[in-house]
CSV table of C-alpha atoms in Angstrom, one decimal:
chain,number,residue,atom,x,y,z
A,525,UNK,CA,-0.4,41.3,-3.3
A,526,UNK,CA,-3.6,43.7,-4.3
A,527,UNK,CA,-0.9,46.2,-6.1
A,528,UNK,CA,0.0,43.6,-8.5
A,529,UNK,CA,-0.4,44.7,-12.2
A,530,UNK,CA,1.8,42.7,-14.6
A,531,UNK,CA,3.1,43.9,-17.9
A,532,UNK,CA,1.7,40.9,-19.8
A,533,UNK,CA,-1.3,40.3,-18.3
A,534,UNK,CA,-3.7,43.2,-18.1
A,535,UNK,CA,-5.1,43.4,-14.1
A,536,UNK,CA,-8.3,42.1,-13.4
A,537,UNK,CA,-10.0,45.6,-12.7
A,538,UNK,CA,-9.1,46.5,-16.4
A,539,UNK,CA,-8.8,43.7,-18.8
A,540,UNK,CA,-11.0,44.2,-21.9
A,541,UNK,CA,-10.3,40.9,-24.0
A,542,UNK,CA,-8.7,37.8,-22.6
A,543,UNK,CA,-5.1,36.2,-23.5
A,544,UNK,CA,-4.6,33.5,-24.9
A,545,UNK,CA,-1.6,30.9,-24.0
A,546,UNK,CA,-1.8,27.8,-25.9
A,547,UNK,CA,0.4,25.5,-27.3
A,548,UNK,CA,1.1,21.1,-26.6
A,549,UNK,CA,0.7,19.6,-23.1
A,550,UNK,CA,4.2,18.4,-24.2
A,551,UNK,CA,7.3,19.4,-26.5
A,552,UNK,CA,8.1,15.9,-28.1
A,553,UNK,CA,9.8,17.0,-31.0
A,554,UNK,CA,11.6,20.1,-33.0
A,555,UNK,CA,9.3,19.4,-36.0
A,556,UNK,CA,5.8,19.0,-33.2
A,557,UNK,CA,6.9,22.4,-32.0
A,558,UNK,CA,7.8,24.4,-34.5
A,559,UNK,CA,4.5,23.0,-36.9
A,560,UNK,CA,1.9,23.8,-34.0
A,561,UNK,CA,3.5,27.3,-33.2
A,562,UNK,CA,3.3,28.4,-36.6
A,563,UNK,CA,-0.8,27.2,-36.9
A,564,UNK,CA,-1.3,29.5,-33.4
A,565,UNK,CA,0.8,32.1,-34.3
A,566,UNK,CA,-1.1,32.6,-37.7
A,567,UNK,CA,-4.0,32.9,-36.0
A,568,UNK,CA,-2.8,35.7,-34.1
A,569,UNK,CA,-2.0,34.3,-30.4
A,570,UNK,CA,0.7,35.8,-28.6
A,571,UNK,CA,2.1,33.3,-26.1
A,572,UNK,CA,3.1,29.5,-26.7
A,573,UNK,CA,3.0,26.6,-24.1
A,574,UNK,CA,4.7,23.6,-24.1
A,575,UNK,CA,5.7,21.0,-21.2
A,576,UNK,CA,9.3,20.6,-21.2
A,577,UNK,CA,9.6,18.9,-18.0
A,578,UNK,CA,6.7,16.3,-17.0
A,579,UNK,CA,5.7,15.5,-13.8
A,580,UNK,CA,3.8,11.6,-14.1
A,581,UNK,CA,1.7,10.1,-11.3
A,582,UNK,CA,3.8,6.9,-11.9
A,583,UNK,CA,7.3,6.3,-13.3
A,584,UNK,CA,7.3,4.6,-16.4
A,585,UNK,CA,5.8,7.4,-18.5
A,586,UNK,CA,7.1,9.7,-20.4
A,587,UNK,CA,9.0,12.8,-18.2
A,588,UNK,CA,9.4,15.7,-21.3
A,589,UNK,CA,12.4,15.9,-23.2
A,590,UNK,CA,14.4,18.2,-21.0
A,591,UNK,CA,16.8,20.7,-22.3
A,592,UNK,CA,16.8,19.9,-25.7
A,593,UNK,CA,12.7,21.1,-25.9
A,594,UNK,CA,14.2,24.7,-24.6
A,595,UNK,CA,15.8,25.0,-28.1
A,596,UNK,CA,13.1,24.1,-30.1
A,597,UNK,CA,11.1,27.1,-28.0
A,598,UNK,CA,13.9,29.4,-28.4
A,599,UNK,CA,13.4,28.8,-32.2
A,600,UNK,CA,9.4,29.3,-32.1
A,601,UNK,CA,10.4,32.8,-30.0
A,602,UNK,CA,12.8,33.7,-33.1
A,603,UNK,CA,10.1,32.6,-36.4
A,604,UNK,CA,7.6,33.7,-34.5
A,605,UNK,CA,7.9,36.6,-32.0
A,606,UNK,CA,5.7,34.3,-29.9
A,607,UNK,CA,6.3,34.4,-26.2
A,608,UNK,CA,7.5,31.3,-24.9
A,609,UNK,CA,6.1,29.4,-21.9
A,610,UNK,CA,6.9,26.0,-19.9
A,611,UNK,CA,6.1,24.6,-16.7
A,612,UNK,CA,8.9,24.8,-13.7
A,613,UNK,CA,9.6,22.4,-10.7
A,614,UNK,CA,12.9,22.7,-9.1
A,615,UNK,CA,15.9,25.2,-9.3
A,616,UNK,CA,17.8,23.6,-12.0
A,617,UNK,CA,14.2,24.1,-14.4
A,618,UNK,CA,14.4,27.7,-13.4
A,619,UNK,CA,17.8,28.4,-14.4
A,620,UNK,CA,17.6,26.5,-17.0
A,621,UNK,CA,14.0,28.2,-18.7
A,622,UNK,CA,15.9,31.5,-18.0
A,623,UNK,CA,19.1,31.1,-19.4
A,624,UNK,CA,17.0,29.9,-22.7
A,625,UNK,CA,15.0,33.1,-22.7
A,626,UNK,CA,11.6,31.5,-21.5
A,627,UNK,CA,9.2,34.5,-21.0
A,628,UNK,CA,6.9,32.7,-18.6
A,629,UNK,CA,7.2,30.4,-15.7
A,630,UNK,CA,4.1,28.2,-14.1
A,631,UNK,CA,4.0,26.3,-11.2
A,632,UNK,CA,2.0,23.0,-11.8
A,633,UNK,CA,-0.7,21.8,-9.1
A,634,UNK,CA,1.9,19.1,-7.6
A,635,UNK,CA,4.5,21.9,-7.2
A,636,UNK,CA,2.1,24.9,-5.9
A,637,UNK,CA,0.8,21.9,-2.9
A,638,UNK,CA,4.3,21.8,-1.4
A,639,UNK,CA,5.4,24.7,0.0
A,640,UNK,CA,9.4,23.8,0.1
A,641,UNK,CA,9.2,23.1,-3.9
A,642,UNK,CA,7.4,26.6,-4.1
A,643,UNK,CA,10.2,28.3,-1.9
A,644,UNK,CA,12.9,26.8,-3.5
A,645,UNK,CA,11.6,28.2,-7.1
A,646,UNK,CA,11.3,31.7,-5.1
A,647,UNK,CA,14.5,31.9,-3.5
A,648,UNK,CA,16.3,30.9,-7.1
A,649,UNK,CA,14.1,33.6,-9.1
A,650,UNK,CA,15.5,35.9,-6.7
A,651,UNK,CA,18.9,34.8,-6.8
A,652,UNK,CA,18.2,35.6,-10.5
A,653,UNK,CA,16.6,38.6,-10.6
A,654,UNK,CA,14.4,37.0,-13.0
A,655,UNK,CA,12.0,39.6,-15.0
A,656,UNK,CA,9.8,36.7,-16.0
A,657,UNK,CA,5.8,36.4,-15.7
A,658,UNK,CA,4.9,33.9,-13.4
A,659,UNK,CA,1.6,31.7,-13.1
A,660,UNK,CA,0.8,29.8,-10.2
A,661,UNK,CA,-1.9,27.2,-10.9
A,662,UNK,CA,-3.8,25.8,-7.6
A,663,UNK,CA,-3.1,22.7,-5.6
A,664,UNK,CA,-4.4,19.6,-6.6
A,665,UNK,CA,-6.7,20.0,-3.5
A,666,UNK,CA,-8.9,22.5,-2.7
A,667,UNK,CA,-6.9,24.7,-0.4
A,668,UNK,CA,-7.5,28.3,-1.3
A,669,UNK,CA,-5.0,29.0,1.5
A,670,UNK,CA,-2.3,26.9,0.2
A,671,UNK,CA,-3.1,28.7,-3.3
A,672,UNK,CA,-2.7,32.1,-1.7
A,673,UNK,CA,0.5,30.9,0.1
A,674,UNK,CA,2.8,29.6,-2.9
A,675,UNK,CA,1.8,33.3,-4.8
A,676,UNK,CA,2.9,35.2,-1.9
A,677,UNK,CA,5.9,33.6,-1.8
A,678,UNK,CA,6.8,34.1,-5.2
A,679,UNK,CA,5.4,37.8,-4.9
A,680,UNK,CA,8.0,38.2,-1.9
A,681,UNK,CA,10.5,37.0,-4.3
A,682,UNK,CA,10.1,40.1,-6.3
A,683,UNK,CA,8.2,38.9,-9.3
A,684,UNK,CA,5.5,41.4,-9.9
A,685,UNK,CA,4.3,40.1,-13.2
A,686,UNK,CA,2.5,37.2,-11.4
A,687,UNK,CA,-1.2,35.2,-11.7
A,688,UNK,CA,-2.8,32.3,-11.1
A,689,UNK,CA,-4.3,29.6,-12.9
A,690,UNK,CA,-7.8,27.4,-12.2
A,691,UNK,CA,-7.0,24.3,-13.3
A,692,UNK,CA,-9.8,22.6,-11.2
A,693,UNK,CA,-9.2,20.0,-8.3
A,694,UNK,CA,-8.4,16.5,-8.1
A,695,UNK,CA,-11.4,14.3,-6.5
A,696,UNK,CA,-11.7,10.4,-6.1
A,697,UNK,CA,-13.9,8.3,-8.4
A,698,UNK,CA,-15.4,9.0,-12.4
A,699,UNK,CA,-16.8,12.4,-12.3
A,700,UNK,CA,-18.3,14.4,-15.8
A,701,UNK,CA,-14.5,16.2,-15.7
A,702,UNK,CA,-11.3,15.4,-14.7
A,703,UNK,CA,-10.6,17.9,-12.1
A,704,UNK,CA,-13.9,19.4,-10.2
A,705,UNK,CA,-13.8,23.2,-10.9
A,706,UNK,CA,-15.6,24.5,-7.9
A,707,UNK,CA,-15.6,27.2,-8.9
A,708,UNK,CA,-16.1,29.7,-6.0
A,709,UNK,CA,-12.6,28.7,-4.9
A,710,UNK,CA,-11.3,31.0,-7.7
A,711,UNK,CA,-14.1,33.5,-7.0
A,712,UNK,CA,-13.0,33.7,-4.0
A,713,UNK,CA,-9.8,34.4,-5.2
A,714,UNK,CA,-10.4,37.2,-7.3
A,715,UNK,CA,-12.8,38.5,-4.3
A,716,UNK,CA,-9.5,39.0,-2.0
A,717,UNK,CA,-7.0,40.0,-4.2
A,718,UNK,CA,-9.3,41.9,-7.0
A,719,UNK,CA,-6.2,43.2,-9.6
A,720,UNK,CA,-4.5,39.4,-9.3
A,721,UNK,CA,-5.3,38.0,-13.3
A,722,UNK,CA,-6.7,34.6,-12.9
A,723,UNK,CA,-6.5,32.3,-15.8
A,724,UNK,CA,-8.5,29.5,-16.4
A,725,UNK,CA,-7.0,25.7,-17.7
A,726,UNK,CA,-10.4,24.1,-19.7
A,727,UNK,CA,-8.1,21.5,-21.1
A,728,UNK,CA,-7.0,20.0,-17.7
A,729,UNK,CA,-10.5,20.7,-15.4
A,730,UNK,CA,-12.1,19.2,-18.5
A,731,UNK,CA,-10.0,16.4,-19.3
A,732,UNK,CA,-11.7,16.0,-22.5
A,733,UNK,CA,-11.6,17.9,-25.5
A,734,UNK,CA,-15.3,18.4,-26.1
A,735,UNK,CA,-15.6,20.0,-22.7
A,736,UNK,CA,-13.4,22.8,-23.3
A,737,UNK,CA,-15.5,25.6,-25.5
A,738,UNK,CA,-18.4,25.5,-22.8
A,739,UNK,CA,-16.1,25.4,-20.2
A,740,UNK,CA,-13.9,28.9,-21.8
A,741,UNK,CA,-17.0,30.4,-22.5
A,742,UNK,CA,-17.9,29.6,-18.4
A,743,UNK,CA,-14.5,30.9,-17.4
A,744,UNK,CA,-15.1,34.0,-19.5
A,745,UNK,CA,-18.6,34.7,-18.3
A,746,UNK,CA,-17.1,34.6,-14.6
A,747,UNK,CA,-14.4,37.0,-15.7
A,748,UNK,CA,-11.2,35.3,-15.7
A,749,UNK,CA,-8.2,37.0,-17.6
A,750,UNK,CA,-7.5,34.4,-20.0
A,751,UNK,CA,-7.5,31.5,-21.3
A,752,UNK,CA,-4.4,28.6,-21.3
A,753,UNK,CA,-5.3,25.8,-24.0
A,754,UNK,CA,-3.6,22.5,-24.6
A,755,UNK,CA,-3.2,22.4,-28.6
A,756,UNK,CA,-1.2,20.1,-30.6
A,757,UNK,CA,-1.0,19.7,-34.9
A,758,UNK,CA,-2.1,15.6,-34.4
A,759,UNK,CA,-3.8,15.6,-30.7
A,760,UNK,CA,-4.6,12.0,-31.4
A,761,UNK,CA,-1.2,11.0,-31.5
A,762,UNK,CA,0.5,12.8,-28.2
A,763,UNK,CA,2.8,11.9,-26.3
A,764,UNK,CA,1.1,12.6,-23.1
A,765,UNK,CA,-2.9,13.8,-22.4
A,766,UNK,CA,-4.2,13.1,-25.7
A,767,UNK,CA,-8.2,13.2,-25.3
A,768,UNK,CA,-7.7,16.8,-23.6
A,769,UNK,CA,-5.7,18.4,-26.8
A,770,UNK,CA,-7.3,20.2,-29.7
A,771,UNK,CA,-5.8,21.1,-33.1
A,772,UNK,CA,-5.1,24.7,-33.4
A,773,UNK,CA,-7.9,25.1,-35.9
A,774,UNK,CA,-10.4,24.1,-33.2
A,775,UNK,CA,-8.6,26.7,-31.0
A,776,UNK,CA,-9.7,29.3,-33.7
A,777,UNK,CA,-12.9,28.4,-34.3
A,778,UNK,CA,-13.8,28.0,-30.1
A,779,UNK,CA,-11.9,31.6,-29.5
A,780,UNK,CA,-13.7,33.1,-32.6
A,781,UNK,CA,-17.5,32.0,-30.8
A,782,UNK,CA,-17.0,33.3,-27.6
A,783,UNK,CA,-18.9,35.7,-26.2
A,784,UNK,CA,-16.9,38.5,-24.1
A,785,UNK,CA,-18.9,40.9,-22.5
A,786,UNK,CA,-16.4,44.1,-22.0
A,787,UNK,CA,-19.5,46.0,-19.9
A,788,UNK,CA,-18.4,46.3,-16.6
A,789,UNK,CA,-21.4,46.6,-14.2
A,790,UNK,CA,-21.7,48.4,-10.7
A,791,UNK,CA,-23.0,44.5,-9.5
A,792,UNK,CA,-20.1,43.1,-10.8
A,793,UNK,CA,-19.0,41.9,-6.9
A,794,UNK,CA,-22.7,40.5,-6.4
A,795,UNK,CA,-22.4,38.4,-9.4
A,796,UNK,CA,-19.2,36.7,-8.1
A,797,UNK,CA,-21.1,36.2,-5.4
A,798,UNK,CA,-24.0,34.4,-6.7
A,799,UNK,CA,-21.3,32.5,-9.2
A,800,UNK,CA,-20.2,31.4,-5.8
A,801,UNK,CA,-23.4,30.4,-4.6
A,802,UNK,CA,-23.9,28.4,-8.4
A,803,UNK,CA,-20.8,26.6,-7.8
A,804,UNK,CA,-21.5,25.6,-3.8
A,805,UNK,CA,-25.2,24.3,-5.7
A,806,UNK,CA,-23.2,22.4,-8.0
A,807,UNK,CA,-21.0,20.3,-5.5
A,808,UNK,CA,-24.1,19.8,-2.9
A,809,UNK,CA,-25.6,18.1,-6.3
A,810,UNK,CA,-22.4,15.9,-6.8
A,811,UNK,CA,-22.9,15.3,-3.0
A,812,UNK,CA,-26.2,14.4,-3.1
A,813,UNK,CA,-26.2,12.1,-6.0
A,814,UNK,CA,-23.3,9.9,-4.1
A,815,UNK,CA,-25.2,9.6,-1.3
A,816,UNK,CA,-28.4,8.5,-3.0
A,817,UNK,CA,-25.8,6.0,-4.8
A,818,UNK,CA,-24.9,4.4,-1.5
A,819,UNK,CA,-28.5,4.4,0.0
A,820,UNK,CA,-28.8,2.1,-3.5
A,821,UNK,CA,-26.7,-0.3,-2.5
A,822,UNK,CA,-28.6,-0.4,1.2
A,823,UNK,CA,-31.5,-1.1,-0.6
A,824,UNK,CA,-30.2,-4.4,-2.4
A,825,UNK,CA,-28.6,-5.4,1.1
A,826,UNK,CA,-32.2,-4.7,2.3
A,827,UNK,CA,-33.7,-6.9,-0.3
A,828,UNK,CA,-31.7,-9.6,-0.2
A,829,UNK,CA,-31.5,-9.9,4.1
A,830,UNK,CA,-35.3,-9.4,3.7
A,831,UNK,CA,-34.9,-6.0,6.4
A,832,UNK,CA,-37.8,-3.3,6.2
A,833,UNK,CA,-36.9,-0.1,4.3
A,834,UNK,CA,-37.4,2.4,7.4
A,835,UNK,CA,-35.7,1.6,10.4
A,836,UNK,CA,-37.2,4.4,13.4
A,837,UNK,CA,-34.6,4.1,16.0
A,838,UNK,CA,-31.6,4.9,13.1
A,839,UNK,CA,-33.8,7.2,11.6
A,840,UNK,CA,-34.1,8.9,15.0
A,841,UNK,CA,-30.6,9.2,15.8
A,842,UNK,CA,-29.1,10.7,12.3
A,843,UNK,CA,-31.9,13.5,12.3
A,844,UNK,CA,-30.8,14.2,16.3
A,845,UNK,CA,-27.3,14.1,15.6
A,846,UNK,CA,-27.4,15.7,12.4
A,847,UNK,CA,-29.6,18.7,13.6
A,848,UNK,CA,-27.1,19.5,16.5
A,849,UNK,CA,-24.1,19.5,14.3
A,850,UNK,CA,-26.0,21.8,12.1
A,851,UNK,CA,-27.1,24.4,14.5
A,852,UNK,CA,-22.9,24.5,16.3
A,853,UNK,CA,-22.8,25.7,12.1
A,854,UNK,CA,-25.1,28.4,12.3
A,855,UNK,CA,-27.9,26.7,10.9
A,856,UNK,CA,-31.8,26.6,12.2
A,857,UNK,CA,-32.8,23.3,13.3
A,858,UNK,CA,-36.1,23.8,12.0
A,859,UNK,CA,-34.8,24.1,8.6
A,860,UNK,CA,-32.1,21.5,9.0
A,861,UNK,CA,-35.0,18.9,10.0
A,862,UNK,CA,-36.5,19.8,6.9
A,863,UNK,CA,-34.1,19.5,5.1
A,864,UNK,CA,-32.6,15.9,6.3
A,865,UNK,CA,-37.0,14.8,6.2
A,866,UNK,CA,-36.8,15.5,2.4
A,867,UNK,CA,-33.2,13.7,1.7
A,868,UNK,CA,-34.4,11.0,4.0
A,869,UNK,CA,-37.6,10.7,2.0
A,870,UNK,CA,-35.8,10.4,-1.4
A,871,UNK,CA,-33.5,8.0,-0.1
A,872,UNK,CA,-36.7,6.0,1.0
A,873,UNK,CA,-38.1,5.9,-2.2
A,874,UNK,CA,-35.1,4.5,-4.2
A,875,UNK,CA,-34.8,2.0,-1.7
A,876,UNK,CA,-38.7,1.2,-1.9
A,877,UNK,CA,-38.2,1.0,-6.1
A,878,UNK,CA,-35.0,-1.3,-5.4
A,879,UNK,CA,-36.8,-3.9,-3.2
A,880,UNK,CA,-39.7,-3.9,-5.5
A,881,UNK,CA,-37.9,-4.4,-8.8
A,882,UNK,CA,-37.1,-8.4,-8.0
A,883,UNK,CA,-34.7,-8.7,-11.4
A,884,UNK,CA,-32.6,-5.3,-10.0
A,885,UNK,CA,-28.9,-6.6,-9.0
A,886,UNK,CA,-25.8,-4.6,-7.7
């Protein structure tokens, strides 16, 4: 896949200036579409987005208005000259998104985490001869495999304009964004295949509007390819994913203050590197602080069963137990027990503070 270089997208090793894509989480009607196309084209973006079909966790909600949404991007392609764009599940969205003249095809999360979905859009866009772009955003779960697998499969369909998209990864309970970015998944990414564009979705790892400058400038610092931006005329009132759209005259005034550094340097693979290392930090933080929340809640069961904060013999057994597991890892188990020492320690305290504070509750 390393001899990828699309048409659209410049590759990796030679993009100057990112691409924009941007555009509604959702086409809901011909006036929607047609009013926020013309506020992005006029500022000079070249591709437009818009969900036609829509996958929901639950039925019930609203699904995208099917065929009827391809006209209306067929008509922004025509006022415009914009490039058209929409998301792709099955083989009947394929042929369909074609036969209306759809420049650019993405797999969404749920579609790139099942391999048969993924084969199925690969053996129709061959059956096609499709000369489309493709984008291929990551499972929902942290798989960089899986990632890897559903682009080579669309790659052995023939598509040579392809990429992928970082749309962050789905995790259990309320976290600062909606989908962690760990983001030395995509590093690593870009580390095997170095010429594969990698665009980044702030809109969905975010989840919320205000998170999305800092988290395009972050993309762009880490050298993604682009940028794909979920942007409606009246966010407020969408159809679907409202607190994660932004009116295309924020869209102008986040692109206008980001900084894109077009020096490439000869440390350019070490600083992936260390962004990797930044991002590992990152999640052994989000780690930490859930265990230190659990060791909270031993502390009021302490309290309230009247039990003494250290217990030796448990204490004992985690730190042996612990330390072997870490060394089968490659790890010293001189610096593992100093390491499980200071966590235990800080777990200790908080308990200490719990049992002492009599008017603390759960």
């Amino acid at each position: 896949m390393n001899d990828i270089i699309p048409d659209l997208f410049p590759s990796a090793e030679t993009s100057a200036s990112p691409i924009v894509i941007a555009g509604p989480c959702s086409a809901e009607t011909r006036e929607q579409v047609l009013s926020t196309a013309r506020e992005i084209a006029a500022n000079g973006i070249r591709v437009f987005r818009a969900g036609i079909w829509k996958p929901r966790t639950k039925p019930g909600g609203f699904e995208g208005v099917g065929r009827e949404g391809l006209e209306w991007l067929r008509e922004v392609k025509t006022e415009t000259g914009m490039l058209i764009a929409t998301e792709v599940a099955n083989r009947a969205h394929v042929i369909e998104a074609i036969e209306a003249g759809v420049d650019l095809l993405w797999l969404g999360a749920r579609t790139s985490a099942n391999p048969f979905a993924v084969q199925e859009i690969a053996d129709t866009l061959a059956e096609l001869k499709a000369d489309v772009t493709v984008l291929v955003k990551n499972p929902v779960n942290p798989d960089l495999e899986l990632w890897i697998g559903a682009l080579q499969r669309i790659y052995n369909a023939g598509i040579r304009k392809l990429g992928a998209i970082h749309r962050g990864f789905s995790t259990y309970g309320k976290h600062l964004y909606r989908n962690m970015p760990e983001w030395h998944i995509p590093i690593e990414l870009r580390l095997r295949y170095p010429s594969l564009p990698i665009i980044c979705d702030p809109s969905h790892i975010g989840g919320k509007r205000e998170l999305i400058a800092p988290l395009s400038q972050q993309a762009i610092d880490m050298g993604f390819n682009g940028l794909i931006v979920e942007t409606h005329c009246n966010p407020d009132c969408a159809w679907s994913d409202a607190a994660q759209q932004i009116t295309p005259e924020i869209l102008n005034f986040i692109l206008g203050t980001l900084v894109v550094r077009n020096s490439k340097q000869s440390t350019e693979s070490l600083q992936l590197l260390r962004q990797k290392i930044d991002g590992i930090d990152n999640e052994l933080l989000e780690i930490l602080s859930k265990r230190m929340a659990v060791c909270r809640e031993i502390g009021h069961y302490k309290r309230e069963h009247r039990m003494s904060v250290v217990q030796a013999g448990r204490y004992n057994d985690v730190i042996r137990s612990r330390v072997k597991l870490g060394e089968e890892m490659g790890m010293g188990a001189e610096f593992l027990r100093t390491v499980l020492l200071a966590i235990h320690d800080e777990s200790v305290r908080q308990q200490i503070e719990i049992i002492n504070d009599r008017g603390s509750r759960l």
